Short mmCIF file of C-alpha atoms in Angstrom, two decimals:
data_model
loop_
_atom_site.label_atom_id
_atom_site.label_comp_id
_atom_site.label_asym_id
_atom_site.label_seq_id
_atom_site.Cartn_x
_atom_site.Cartn_y
_atom_site.Cartn_z
CA MET A 125 -40.97 -95.06 17.06
CA SER A 126 -38.85 -96.29 13.75
CA ARG A 127 -35.85 -97.07 12.58
CA PHE A 128 -35.09 -95.98 8.71
CA LEU A 129 -32.13 -96.70 6.46
CA PHE A 130 -30.25 -94.39 3.69
CA VAL A 131 -28.03 -96.01 1.50
CA VAL A 132 -26.76 -94.07 -0.71
CA PRO A 133 -23.91 -94.01 -3.98
CA PRO A 134 -21.56 -91.10 -2.98
CA LEU A 135 -23.13 -88.48 -5.48
CA THR A 136 -24.25 -85.40 -4.22
CA GLY A 137 -27.60 -85.44 -6.80
CA HIS A 138 -28.81 -89.06 -4.75
CA VAL A 139 -27.65 -87.92 -1.65
CA ASN A 140 -29.60 -84.62 -1.22
CA PRO A 141 -33.13 -86.06 -1.35
CA THR A 142 -32.48 -88.09 1.35
CA ALA A 143 -30.98 -85.75 3.69
CA SER A 144 -34.40 -83.77 2.98
CA VAL A 145 -36.66 -87.05 3.55
CA GLY A 146 -34.33 -87.90 7.02
CA GLY A 147 -34.63 -84.92 8.25
CA GLU A 148 -37.87 -85.17 7.71
CA LEU A 149 -38.30 -88.62 10.00
CA LEU A 150 -35.25 -87.33 12.45
CA ALA A 151 -37.78 -84.34 13.21
CA ARG A 152 -41.39 -86.72 13.94
CA GLY A 153 -38.80 -88.07 16.95
CA HIS A 154 -37.26 -91.45 14.39
CA ASP A 155 -34.36 -93.09 14.17
CA VAL A 156 -32.57 -92.58 10.61
CA ALA A 157 -29.03 -94.17 9.29
CA TRP A 158 -27.20 -93.54 6.77
CA VAL A 159 -24.21 -95.42 4.63
CA GLY A 160 -22.59 -94.75 1.89
CA HIS A 161 -19.26 -93.17 1.95
CA PRO A 162 -19.17 -91.00 5.54
CA GLY A 163 -16.93 -88.00 3.60
CA THR A 164 -19.17 -87.53 0.85
CA LEU A 165 -22.37 -88.32 3.12
CA THR A 166 -21.19 -85.75 6.01
CA PRO A 167 -21.78 -82.20 4.57
CA LEU A 168 -24.84 -82.89 3.01
CA LEU A 169 -25.96 -84.34 6.40
CA PRO A 170 -27.67 -82.87 9.24
CA ASP A 171 -25.03 -82.27 12.58
CA GLY A 172 -24.93 -85.77 14.59
CA ALA A 173 -26.31 -87.98 11.28
CA VAL A 174 -25.93 -91.71 11.96
CA ILE A 175 -23.09 -92.92 9.27
CA PHE A 176 -22.11 -96.13 8.54
CA PRO A 177 -19.29 -96.63 5.66
CA ALA A 178 -20.28 -98.79 2.93
CA ILE A 179 -17.64 -97.17 0.24
CA ASP A 180 -14.16 -95.79 1.21
CA ASP A 181 -12.06 -93.17 0.38
CA ARG A 182 -9.60 -95.29 -1.79
CA LEU A 183 -12.86 -96.53 -4.05
CA GLU A 184 -14.39 -93.00 -4.00
CA ALA A 185 -11.46 -92.02 -5.23
CA GLU A 186 -11.60 -94.52 -8.15
CA ILE A 187 -14.89 -94.28 -8.58
CA ARG A 188 -14.53 -90.23 -9.75
CA GLU A 189 -11.69 -91.28 -11.52
CA LYS A 190 -13.78 -93.12 -13.40
CA ARG A 191 -16.76 -91.05 -14.03
CA GLU A 192 -14.11 -88.66 -15.40
CA ARG A 193 -13.54 -91.24 -18.29
CA TRP A 194 -17.45 -91.78 -18.18
CA LEU A 195 -17.40 -87.94 -18.84
CA SER A 196 -15.76 -88.28 -21.68
CA LEU A 197 -17.93 -90.72 -23.85
CA ARG A 198 -20.46 -90.61 -26.61
CA GLY A 199 -23.51 -92.83 -27.36
CA MET A 200 -24.99 -95.85 -26.28
CA ALA A 201 -20.67 -96.42 -24.89
CA VAL A 202 -21.82 -93.94 -22.05
CA LEU A 203 -25.17 -96.80 -21.30
CA LYS A 204 -22.58 -99.54 -21.40
CA PHE A 205 -20.04 -98.13 -18.58
CA PHE A 206 -22.41 -96.69 -16.02
CA TRP A 207 -24.03 -100.26 -16.27
CA GLU A 208 -20.78 -102.51 -16.37
CA GLU A 209 -17.79 -100.60 -14.74
CA PHE A 210 -20.00 -98.54 -12.65
CA LEU A 211 -23.28 -99.57 -10.77
CA ILE A 212 -22.87 -103.76 -10.70
CA PRO A 213 -19.19 -103.26 -9.15
CA LEU A 214 -20.62 -100.02 -6.62
CA GLY A 215 -23.24 -102.47 -5.76
CA HIS A 216 -20.97 -105.53 -5.51
CA ALA A 217 -18.54 -102.92 -3.51
CA MET A 218 -21.56 -101.63 -1.08
CA VAL A 219 -22.50 -105.20 -0.17
CA PRO A 220 -20.29 -105.36 2.92
CA GLY A 221 -20.84 -102.27 4.61
CA VAL A 222 -24.48 -102.56 4.15
CA THR A 223 -24.20 -105.58 5.62
CA ASP A 224 -23.38 -104.47 8.48
CA ALA A 225 -25.36 -100.99 8.91
CA VAL A 226 -28.11 -103.63 8.27
CA ARG A 227 -27.01 -105.83 11.37
CA VAL A 228 -25.96 -102.96 13.64
CA PHE A 229 -28.82 -100.58 12.83
CA ALA A 230 -31.51 -102.64 12.66
CA PRO A 231 -33.72 -100.89 11.16
CA ASP A 232 -37.37 -101.60 10.45
CA VAL A 233 -37.39 -100.56 6.44
CA VAL A 234 -34.08 -100.18 3.92
CA VAL A 235 -34.34 -96.60 1.31
CA ALA A 236 -31.75 -97.06 -0.88
CA ASP A 237 -31.58 -94.96 -3.61
CA GLN A 238 -31.87 -96.45 -7.06
CA GLN A 239 -28.52 -96.45 -7.58
CA ALA A 240 -27.35 -98.39 -4.72
CA LEU A 241 -28.14 -101.34 -5.74
CA ALA A 242 -26.96 -102.94 -3.28
CA GLY A 243 -29.69 -102.18 -0.63
CA PRO A 244 -32.28 -104.46 -1.92
CA VAL A 245 -29.92 -107.61 -2.26
CA VAL A 246 -29.51 -106.75 1.27
CA ALA A 247 -32.39 -106.31 2.51
CA ARG A 248 -33.73 -108.82 0.93
CA SER A 249 -31.26 -111.68 2.26
CA ALA A 250 -32.29 -109.97 5.77
CA GLY A 251 -35.51 -110.29 5.16
CA LEU A 252 -36.73 -106.10 5.53
CA PRO A 253 -38.61 -103.96 3.43
CA TRP A 254 -37.31 -102.00 1.08
CA VAL A 255 -38.42 -98.99 -0.72
CA THR A 256 -36.40 -96.78 -3.81
CA SER A 257 -35.80 -93.42 -3.01
CA ALA A 258 -35.40 -92.85 -7.07
CA SER A 259 -33.57 -89.23 -7.49
CA THR A 260 -34.79 -88.66 -10.96
CA SER A 261 -37.51 -89.26 -13.23
CA ALA A 262 -36.16 -90.67 -16.85
CA GLU A 263 -35.55 -94.12 -15.21
CA LEU A 264 -39.39 -94.77 -14.77
CA VAL A 265 -40.27 -93.80 -18.12
CA ASN A 266 -37.58 -96.33 -19.09
CA PRO A 267 -35.65 -94.62 -22.43
CA LEU A 268 -34.51 -97.88 -23.71
CA ALA A 269 -38.02 -99.08 -23.73
CA THR A 270 -37.66 -98.78 -27.74
CA MET A 271 -34.67 -100.84 -27.31
CA PRO A 272 -35.61 -103.33 -27.00
CA LYS A 273 -32.73 -105.77 -26.86
CA VAL A 274 -30.56 -103.42 -24.98
CA ASP A 275 -33.24 -103.81 -22.41
CA ALA A 276 -33.35 -106.86 -22.05
CA TRP A 277 -29.55 -106.44 -22.03
CA VAL A 278 -29.79 -104.10 -18.73
CA ARG A 279 -31.87 -106.69 -16.58
CA GLY A 280 -29.84 -109.73 -17.62
CA LEU A 281 -26.71 -107.62 -15.38
CA LEU A 282 -29.64 -106.48 -13.04
CA HIS A 283 -30.53 -110.44 -13.36
CA GLY A 284 -26.87 -111.66 -12.78
CA PHE A 285 -26.40 -109.28 -9.69
CA ALA A 286 -30.01 -109.06 -7.30
CA GLY A 287 -31.96 -111.89 -9.20
CA GLY A 288 -34.73 -109.23 -10.06
CA ASP A 289 -34.86 -105.98 -11.32
CA VAL A 290 -34.40 -104.57 -8.26
CA ARG A 291 -33.78 -100.59 -9.61
CA PHE A 292 -37.28 -100.32 -8.21
CA SER A 293 -39.36 -101.55 -5.05
CA ASP A 294 -43.09 -102.44 -5.88
CA ARG A 295 -44.19 -101.61 -2.15
CA LEU A 296 -42.88 -97.87 -2.41
CA VAL A 297 -40.97 -95.59 -5.06
CA LEU A 298 -40.11 -91.75 -3.58
CA LEU A 299 -40.69 -90.15 -6.79
CA TYR A 300 -38.98 -86.59 -6.75
CA SER A 301 -41.61 -85.04 -8.88
CA SER A 302 -44.88 -84.16 -9.86
CA LYS A 303 -47.49 -85.98 -12.64
CA ALA A 304 -47.51 -82.15 -14.38
CA LEU A 305 -43.92 -82.49 -14.75
CA VAL A 306 -42.81 -86.09 -16.06
CA GLY A 307 -46.45 -85.93 -17.41
CA ARG A 308 -47.70 -89.57 -17.60
CA GLU A 309 -48.50 -91.71 -14.58
CA PHE A 310 -47.29 -94.94 -12.81
CA GLY A 311 -48.67 -97.82 -11.06
CA GLU A 312 -50.17 -97.42 -7.69
CA GLU A 313 -46.53 -98.46 -5.23
CA VAL A 314 -44.90 -94.99 -7.21
CA ALA A 315 -45.56 -92.19 -4.76
CA PHE A 316 -45.70 -88.54 -6.69
CA VAL A 317 -43.78 -86.40 -3.87
CA GLY A 318 -42.50 -83.83 -5.03
CA PRO A 319 -38.65 -82.39 -4.50
CA ALA A 320 -38.27 -82.71 -0.56
CA LEU A 321 -36.38 -79.54 -0.11
CA SER A 322 -36.91 -79.31 4.03
CA HIS A 323 -34.22 -79.97 6.40
CA ARG A 324 -31.44 -79.69 3.99
CA VAL A 325 -28.05 -78.54 5.22
CA GLU A 326 -25.95 -76.15 2.68
CA ARG A 327 -22.50 -75.61 4.24
CA VAL A 328 -21.43 -73.34 1.84
CA ALA A 329 -20.06 -69.77 1.75
CA PHE A 330 -21.73 -67.36 -0.60
CA PRO A 331 -20.90 -63.62 -0.89
CA TRP A 332 -25.08 -62.46 -0.70
CA GLU A 333 -22.91 -58.25 -0.61
CA ARG A 334 -22.12 -59.41 -4.25
CA LEU A 335 -25.21 -59.17 -5.41
CA THR A 336 -26.40 -56.33 -7.33
CA GLY A 337 -29.96 -55.08 -8.34
CA ARG A 338 -30.45 -56.22 -11.77
CA ARG A 339 -32.32 -59.94 -13.08
CA ARG A 340 -30.23 -62.84 -11.86
CA VAL A 341 -29.35 -66.13 -13.93
CA LEU A 342 -27.88 -69.30 -12.46
CA VAL A 343 -25.35 -71.26 -15.04
CA SER A 344 -24.85 -74.41 -13.65
CA LEU A 345 -23.70 -77.25 -15.71
CA GLY A 346 -22.47 -79.75 -12.97
CA THR A 347 -18.00 -80.56 -13.89
CA LEU A 348 -17.41 -79.50 -16.82
CA ASN A 349 -15.63 -81.88 -18.65
CA GLY A 350 -13.38 -82.68 -22.45
CA PRO A 351 -14.07 -80.13 -25.17
CA ALA A 352 -17.22 -79.65 -25.62
CA GLY A 353 -17.56 -78.49 -22.18
CA GLU A 354 -15.41 -75.73 -22.36
CA ARG A 355 -16.71 -74.47 -26.05
CA PHE A 356 -19.87 -74.48 -24.46
CA PHE A 357 -18.71 -72.53 -21.27
CA GLY A 358 -17.19 -70.33 -23.87
CA GLN A 359 -20.13 -69.36 -25.92
CA VAL A 360 -22.36 -69.36 -22.39
CA LEU A 361 -20.11 -66.46 -21.32
CA GLU A 362 -19.71 -64.65 -24.71
CA ALA A 363 -23.93 -64.64 -24.45
CA VAL A 364 -24.64 -63.10 -21.15
CA ALA A 365 -21.35 -60.77 -21.44
CA ASP A 366 -23.32 -57.89 -22.91
CA LEU A 367 -26.39 -58.51 -21.33
CA ASP A 368 -28.31 -56.44 -18.45
CA LEU A 369 -28.64 -59.26 -15.78
CA GLN A 370 -26.04 -60.75 -13.51
CA VAL A 371 -24.94 -63.97 -14.14
CA ILE A 372 -23.88 -66.50 -11.11
CA VAL A 373 -21.89 -69.11 -12.78
CA VAL A 374 -20.26 -72.34 -10.97
CA ALA A 375 -17.55 -73.01 -12.15
CA PRO A 376 -13.24 -73.08 -11.20
CA GLU A 377 -12.22 -69.47 -11.17
CA ARG A 378 -11.23 -68.24 -14.70
CA PRO A 379 -11.39 -64.84 -16.43
CA ALA A 380 -15.39 -63.66 -17.15
CA PRO A 381 -16.61 -60.26 -18.01
CA ASP A 382 -17.79 -58.02 -15.89
CA ASN A 383 -21.00 -59.04 -14.85
CA VAL A 384 -20.08 -62.57 -13.49
CA LEU A 385 -20.15 -64.05 -10.67
CA MET A 386 -17.84 -67.18 -11.00
CA LEU A 387 -17.35 -69.18 -7.94
CA PRO A 388 -16.32 -73.29 -7.11
CA SER A 389 -19.74 -73.60 -5.63
CA VAL A 390 -23.11 -72.79 -4.22
CA PRO A 391 -25.43 -72.53 -2.03
CA GLN A 392 -27.66 -73.60 -4.24
CA LEU A 393 -31.64 -74.09 -2.77
CA ALA A 394 -30.60 -70.60 -0.76
CA LEU A 395 -29.60 -69.03 -4.11
CA MET A 396 -32.89 -69.82 -6.17
CA PRO A 397 -35.81 -67.04 -3.92
CA HIS A 398 -33.20 -64.70 -5.68
CA LEU A 399 -33.25 -65.50 -9.14
CA ASP A 400 -35.01 -65.10 -12.20
CA ALA A 401 -33.71 -67.41 -14.21
CA VAL A 402 -31.15 -70.77 -14.68
CA VAL A 403 -29.11 -72.24 -16.78
CA THR A 404 -28.17 -76.14 -16.39
CA HIS A 405 -27.38 -79.40 -18.04
CA GLY A 406 -30.70 -80.92 -17.05
CA GLY A 407 -30.03 -82.65 -13.87
CA HIS A 408 -33.45 -83.48 -11.98
CA ASN A 409 -32.27 -82.12 -8.15
CA THR A 410 -31.28 -79.03 -9.90
CA VAL A 411 -34.00 -78.68 -12.21
CA CYS A 412 -36.42 -79.35 -9.59
CA GLU A 413 -34.85 -76.94 -7.46
CA ALA A 414 -35.42 -73.72 -10.04
CA LEU A 415 -39.35 -75.01 -10.89
CA ALA A 416 -39.75 -75.53 -7.02
CA HIS A 417 -39.20 -71.39 -6.79
CA GLY A 418 -40.90 -70.80 -10.23
CA LEU A 419 -37.99 -69.88 -11.97
CA PRO A 420 -37.85 -71.35 -15.89
CA LEU A 421 -35.22 -72.68 -16.85
CA VAL A 422 -32.86 -72.67 -20.49
CA VAL A 423 -31.54 -76.69 -20.78
CA ALA A 424 -28.88 -77.81 -22.44
CA PRO A 425 -28.81 -82.51 -21.76
CA ILE A 426 -25.36 -83.82 -21.97
CA ARG A 427 -25.72 -87.65 -21.47
CA ASP A 428 -27.86 -89.72 -19.23
CA ASP A 429 -31.42 -88.16 -17.41
CA GLN A 430 -30.50 -84.64 -18.81
CA PRO A 431 -31.99 -85.25 -21.97
CA THR A 432 -35.08 -86.76 -20.69
CA VAL A 433 -35.50 -83.54 -17.98
CA ALA A 434 -35.43 -81.81 -20.55
CA GLY A 435 -38.09 -82.83 -22.36
CA GLN A 436 -40.15 -82.22 -19.67
CA VAL A 437 -39.21 -79.13 -18.79
CA VAL A 438 -39.84 -77.71 -22.87
CA ALA A 439 -43.38 -80.50 -22.70
CA ALA A 440 -44.73 -78.07 -19.49
CA GLY A 441 -43.51 -75.07 -21.37
CA ALA A 442 -41.28 -73.83 -18.71
CA GLY A 443 -39.04 -74.00 -20.68
CA VAL A 444 -35.84 -74.12 -23.70
CA ARG A 445 -33.38 -76.56 -24.93
CA LEU A 446 -30.54 -76.38 -26.73
CA THR A 447 -28.08 -79.07 -27.67
CA TYR A 448 -25.59 -79.15 -26.03
CA SER A 449 -22.07 -79.78 -28.03
CA ARG A 450 -24.02 -77.03 -30.47
CA ALA A 451 -25.28 -74.13 -29.49
CA LYS A 452 -23.70 -70.56 -30.02
CA ALA A 453 -23.08 -67.68 -27.79
CA ALA A 454 -26.20 -65.92 -30.20
CA ASP A 455 -28.35 -68.73 -29.91
CA ILE A 456 -27.43 -69.32 -25.70
CA ARG A 457 -28.12 -65.43 -25.74
CA SER A 458 -31.94 -65.54 -26.96
CA ALA A 459 -33.08 -69.14 -24.74
CA VAL A 460 -31.70 -67.48 -21.93
CA LEU A 461 -33.75 -63.09 -22.75
CA SER A 462 -36.98 -66.06 -24.07
CA VAL A 463 -37.45 -67.22 -21.09
CA LEU A 464 -37.20 -63.50 -18.71
CA ASP A 465 -39.00 -62.14 -21.44
CA GLU A 466 -41.11 -63.52 -22.34
CA PRO A 467 -43.90 -64.30 -18.77
CA GLU A 468 -45.65 -67.28 -20.35
CA TYR A 469 -42.50 -69.63 -19.35
CA ALA A 470 -42.70 -68.43 -15.90
CA ALA A 471 -46.13 -68.70 -15.38
CA ALA A 472 -45.95 -72.89 -16.73
CA ALA A 473 -42.86 -73.02 -13.98
CA GLY A 474 -45.66 -71.56 -11.85
CA VAL A 475 -47.84 -74.18 -11.90
CA VAL A 476 -45.67 -76.92 -11.87
CA ARG A 477 -44.85 -75.10 -8.39
CA ASP A 478 -48.18 -75.25 -7.33
CA SER A 479 -47.68 -79.32 -8.31
CA PHE A 480 -44.69 -79.40 -5.92
CA LEU A 481 -46.51 -77.83 -3.32
CA ALA A 482 -49.65 -79.97 -3.56
CA ALA A 483 -47.38 -83.59 -3.51
CA GLY A 484 -46.00 -82.20 -0.55
CA GLY A 485 -41.50 -83.13 -0.05
CA ALA A 486 -40.17 -84.85 2.09
CA ALA A 487 -43.44 -83.96 4.76
CA ALA A 488 -45.52 -86.83 2.15
CA ALA A 489 -42.37 -88.53 1.74
CA ALA A 490 -41.89 -89.46 5.36
CA ASP A 491 -46.59 -90.26 5.81
CA ARG A 492 -45.44 -93.03 2.68
CA LEU A 493 -42.62 -94.27 4.75
CA GLU A 494 -43.79 -94.44 7.92
CA LYS A 495 -47.55 -96.58 6.35
CA VAL A 496 -44.55 -99.20 4.38
CA VAL A 497 -43.55 -100.44 8.79
CA ALA A 498 -47.43 -99.92 9.93
CA GLY A 499 -47.36 -102.27 6.79
CA MET B 1122 -20.50 -91.33 -54.38
CA ASP B 1123 -23.31 -93.54 -53.63
CA GLU B 1124 -26.62 -91.58 -54.34
CA VAL B 1125 -27.86 -92.95 -50.93
CA LEU B 1126 -25.04 -91.92 -49.22
CA GLN B 1127 -24.87 -88.84 -50.46
CA GLN B 1128 -28.40 -87.52 -49.71
CA VAL B 1129 -27.71 -89.23 -46.04
CA ALA B 1130 -24.88 -87.58 -45.38
CA LYS B 1131 -27.09 -83.86 -46.67
CA LEU B 1132 -29.84 -84.79 -43.64
CA ILE B 1133 -27.03 -85.56 -41.18
CA THR B 1134 -25.36 -82.10 -42.47
CA GLU B 1135 -28.55 -80.56 -41.73
CA VAL B 1136 -29.70 -81.69 -38.38
CA VAL B 1137 -26.24 -81.07 -36.87
CA GLY B 1138 -25.57 -77.90 -38.49
CA PRO B 1139 -22.44 -77.43 -41.31
CA ASP B 1140 -20.21 -75.72 -38.78
CA PHE B 1141 -19.87 -78.40 -36.46
CA LEU B 1142 -19.01 -80.43 -39.36
CA LEU B 1143 -16.18 -78.30 -41.25
CA GLY B 1144 -12.92 -79.98 -41.84
CA VAL B 1145 -15.21 -84.43 -41.76
CA GLU B 1146 -16.44 -85.20 -44.18
CA ILE B 1147 -19.54 -88.14 -43.81
CA THR B 1148 -18.37 -91.65 -45.30
CA ARG B 1149 -19.26 -94.63 -44.92
CA ASP B 1150 -17.05 -95.86 -42.41
CA THR B 1151 -18.50 -92.99 -40.18
CA THR B 1152 -20.39 -93.61 -36.84
CA PHE B 1153 -22.88 -91.68 -35.23
CA SER B 1154 -21.55 -91.92 -30.92
CA ASP B 1155 -18.13 -91.77 -32.06
CA ASP B 1156 -17.58 -89.29 -35.14
CA LEU B 1157 -21.00 -87.86 -35.29
CA GLY B 1158 -21.97 -87.19 -31.43
CA LEU B 1159 -25.61 -87.38 -32.21
CA GLU B 1160 -27.41 -85.54 -29.77
CA SER B 1161 -31.01 -87.27 -28.90
CA ILE B 1162 -32.76 -84.56 -30.18
CA GLU B 1163 -30.93 -84.49 -32.76
CA PHE B 1164 -30.93 -88.43 -33.56
CA VAL B 1165 -35.02 -87.65 -33.36
CA ALA B 1166 -34.74 -85.41 -35.73
CA LEU B 1167 -32.94 -87.65 -38.33
CA ALA B 1168 -35.43 -90.33 -37.60
CA ASP B 1169 -37.77 -87.62 -39.26
CA LYS B 1170 -36.15 -87.10 -42.42
CA LEU B 1171 -35.16 -90.10 -43.31
CA ASN B 1172 -38.90 -90.93 -42.56
CA ALA B 1173 -39.95 -88.08 -44.67
CA HIS B 1174 -37.41 -89.14 -47.71
CA TYR B 1175 -37.36 -92.56 -48.02
CA GLY B 1176 -40.15 -94.00 -45.66
CA VAL B 1177 -37.46 -95.81 -43.43
CA ASP B 1178 -38.11 -96.02 -40.30
CA LEU B 1179 -34.60 -95.78 -38.40
CA VAL B 1180 -35.91 -96.56 -34.79
CA ALA B 1181 -37.52 -99.46 -35.49
CA PHE B 1182 -34.02 -100.43 -37.43
CA LEU B 1183 -31.75 -99.69 -34.35
CA ALA B 1184 -34.85 -101.65 -32.13
CA ASP B 1185 -32.88 -105.10 -33.51
CA MET B 1186 -29.55 -104.08 -32.78
CA ASP B 1187 -27.72 -105.22 -29.67
CA ILE B 1188 -25.99 -102.18 -27.59
CA ASP B 1189 -22.27 -103.24 -28.93
CA GLU B 1190 -24.03 -102.58 -32.26
CA ILE B 1191 -25.51 -99.81 -31.97
CA MET B 1192 -22.08 -98.59 -30.74
CA ALA B 1193 -21.11 -99.06 -33.47
CA MET B 1194 -23.55 -98.45 -36.10
CA SER B 1195 -21.76 -96.34 -39.44
CA VAL B 1196 -23.20 -94.41 -41.80
CA GLY B 1197 -22.50 -97.03 -44.09
CA ARG B 1198 -24.93 -99.77 -42.50
CA LEU B 1199 -28.26 -97.08 -42.49
CA VAL B 1200 -27.30 -96.25 -46.25
CA ASP B 1201 -27.27 -100.40 -47.01
CA HIS B 1202 -30.57 -100.29 -44.93
CA ILE B 1203 -31.99 -98.38 -47.00
CA THR B 1204 -30.76 -99.33 -50.02
CA ALA B 1205 -32.22 -102.61 -49.73
CA ARG B 1206 -34.92 -100.89 -48.35
CA VAL B 1207 -35.58 -98.13 -51.23
#
């Protein structure tokens, strides 16, 4: 039996795939631990999971506050803030906690999320093999390829912190997607394992008795921020008000049409089998969870990897893309009706679902991790 | 108003949609990031229009810039680039 340590930032979307892969490793009898922010990790991990602290509550609150400011930025300022104010400082802040965790837990392999830069740094100085958990495929595609000076600037920051580009391991990169969705291949070290959904823990309750017999659409837009978020959200509610659908919206309570069920949080994975389509800003996890259930998508990307992910959905034929800051109720209504009524979208989503099933999910990821230990 | 500026403003309006520019006059000082909030897909659409109209490669123009220059990129700077090329 082997010992695996997951290093993760305090972000749900980055913890979720490790919860699944870690759960699979535990089921196989391995020893598994996580290091990050305990308050974020505990609700997402199995009962009794071993958790080491690398981020205290004060730092986590600071990160959340920074994120609020970051969400109000536009264009290239988003990228600058992300690297200078978030990723590099987070890397520095996590080094002491990750160092302690490595000393106490003595892992055979360190599995670092691509946004937990402390993982590779600590693993290297401890002489341990490290691999990458890539919670989105967008960074591998390198959207900065057409802007060499910006790309060099990112690499410069990485060299300053870690002495090299530690975003991706040259030993193994677990990519929770498939070739069918990403649309291209990478080096041999990149393992397309598909979304890791087994062993996931969802502790949020859901009022199942309130589901009606109508077709159902989930609207999941992440944190709503600023006037652009409010505008889009208002247009969504207007768009669906007259449709013969039940619409489940993840958002704080507010006045809504009768056919809208609004909830501050939902057990998204458990809800998927009850849905007919998903409207999202294009977070990698939500998109892949929907596609894993063969659901067509309406994607209105806002920032980060979302435009890349939205492009993948459209290229796969599994959904329609909207312009987040400008789409109007009529555009949203027509997009939702298209993906529901035109069977090509669900058929294309089904093709992606089959590619995910073939990729193997958490079991395939665990196989690859066991091979790293075997050498 | 400068002829190129007028044309670039027209192309931007076509990409973004006139509704979203109500009350916003596109001048030389208008920035793509902060003022227009151009989304990546709109940026691609604008690049296509500029290429069709002037034979100017917007992606190549930006390839020479560092992150601060891209953040500060204004309509005026694009107009000057087109004027120098055409």
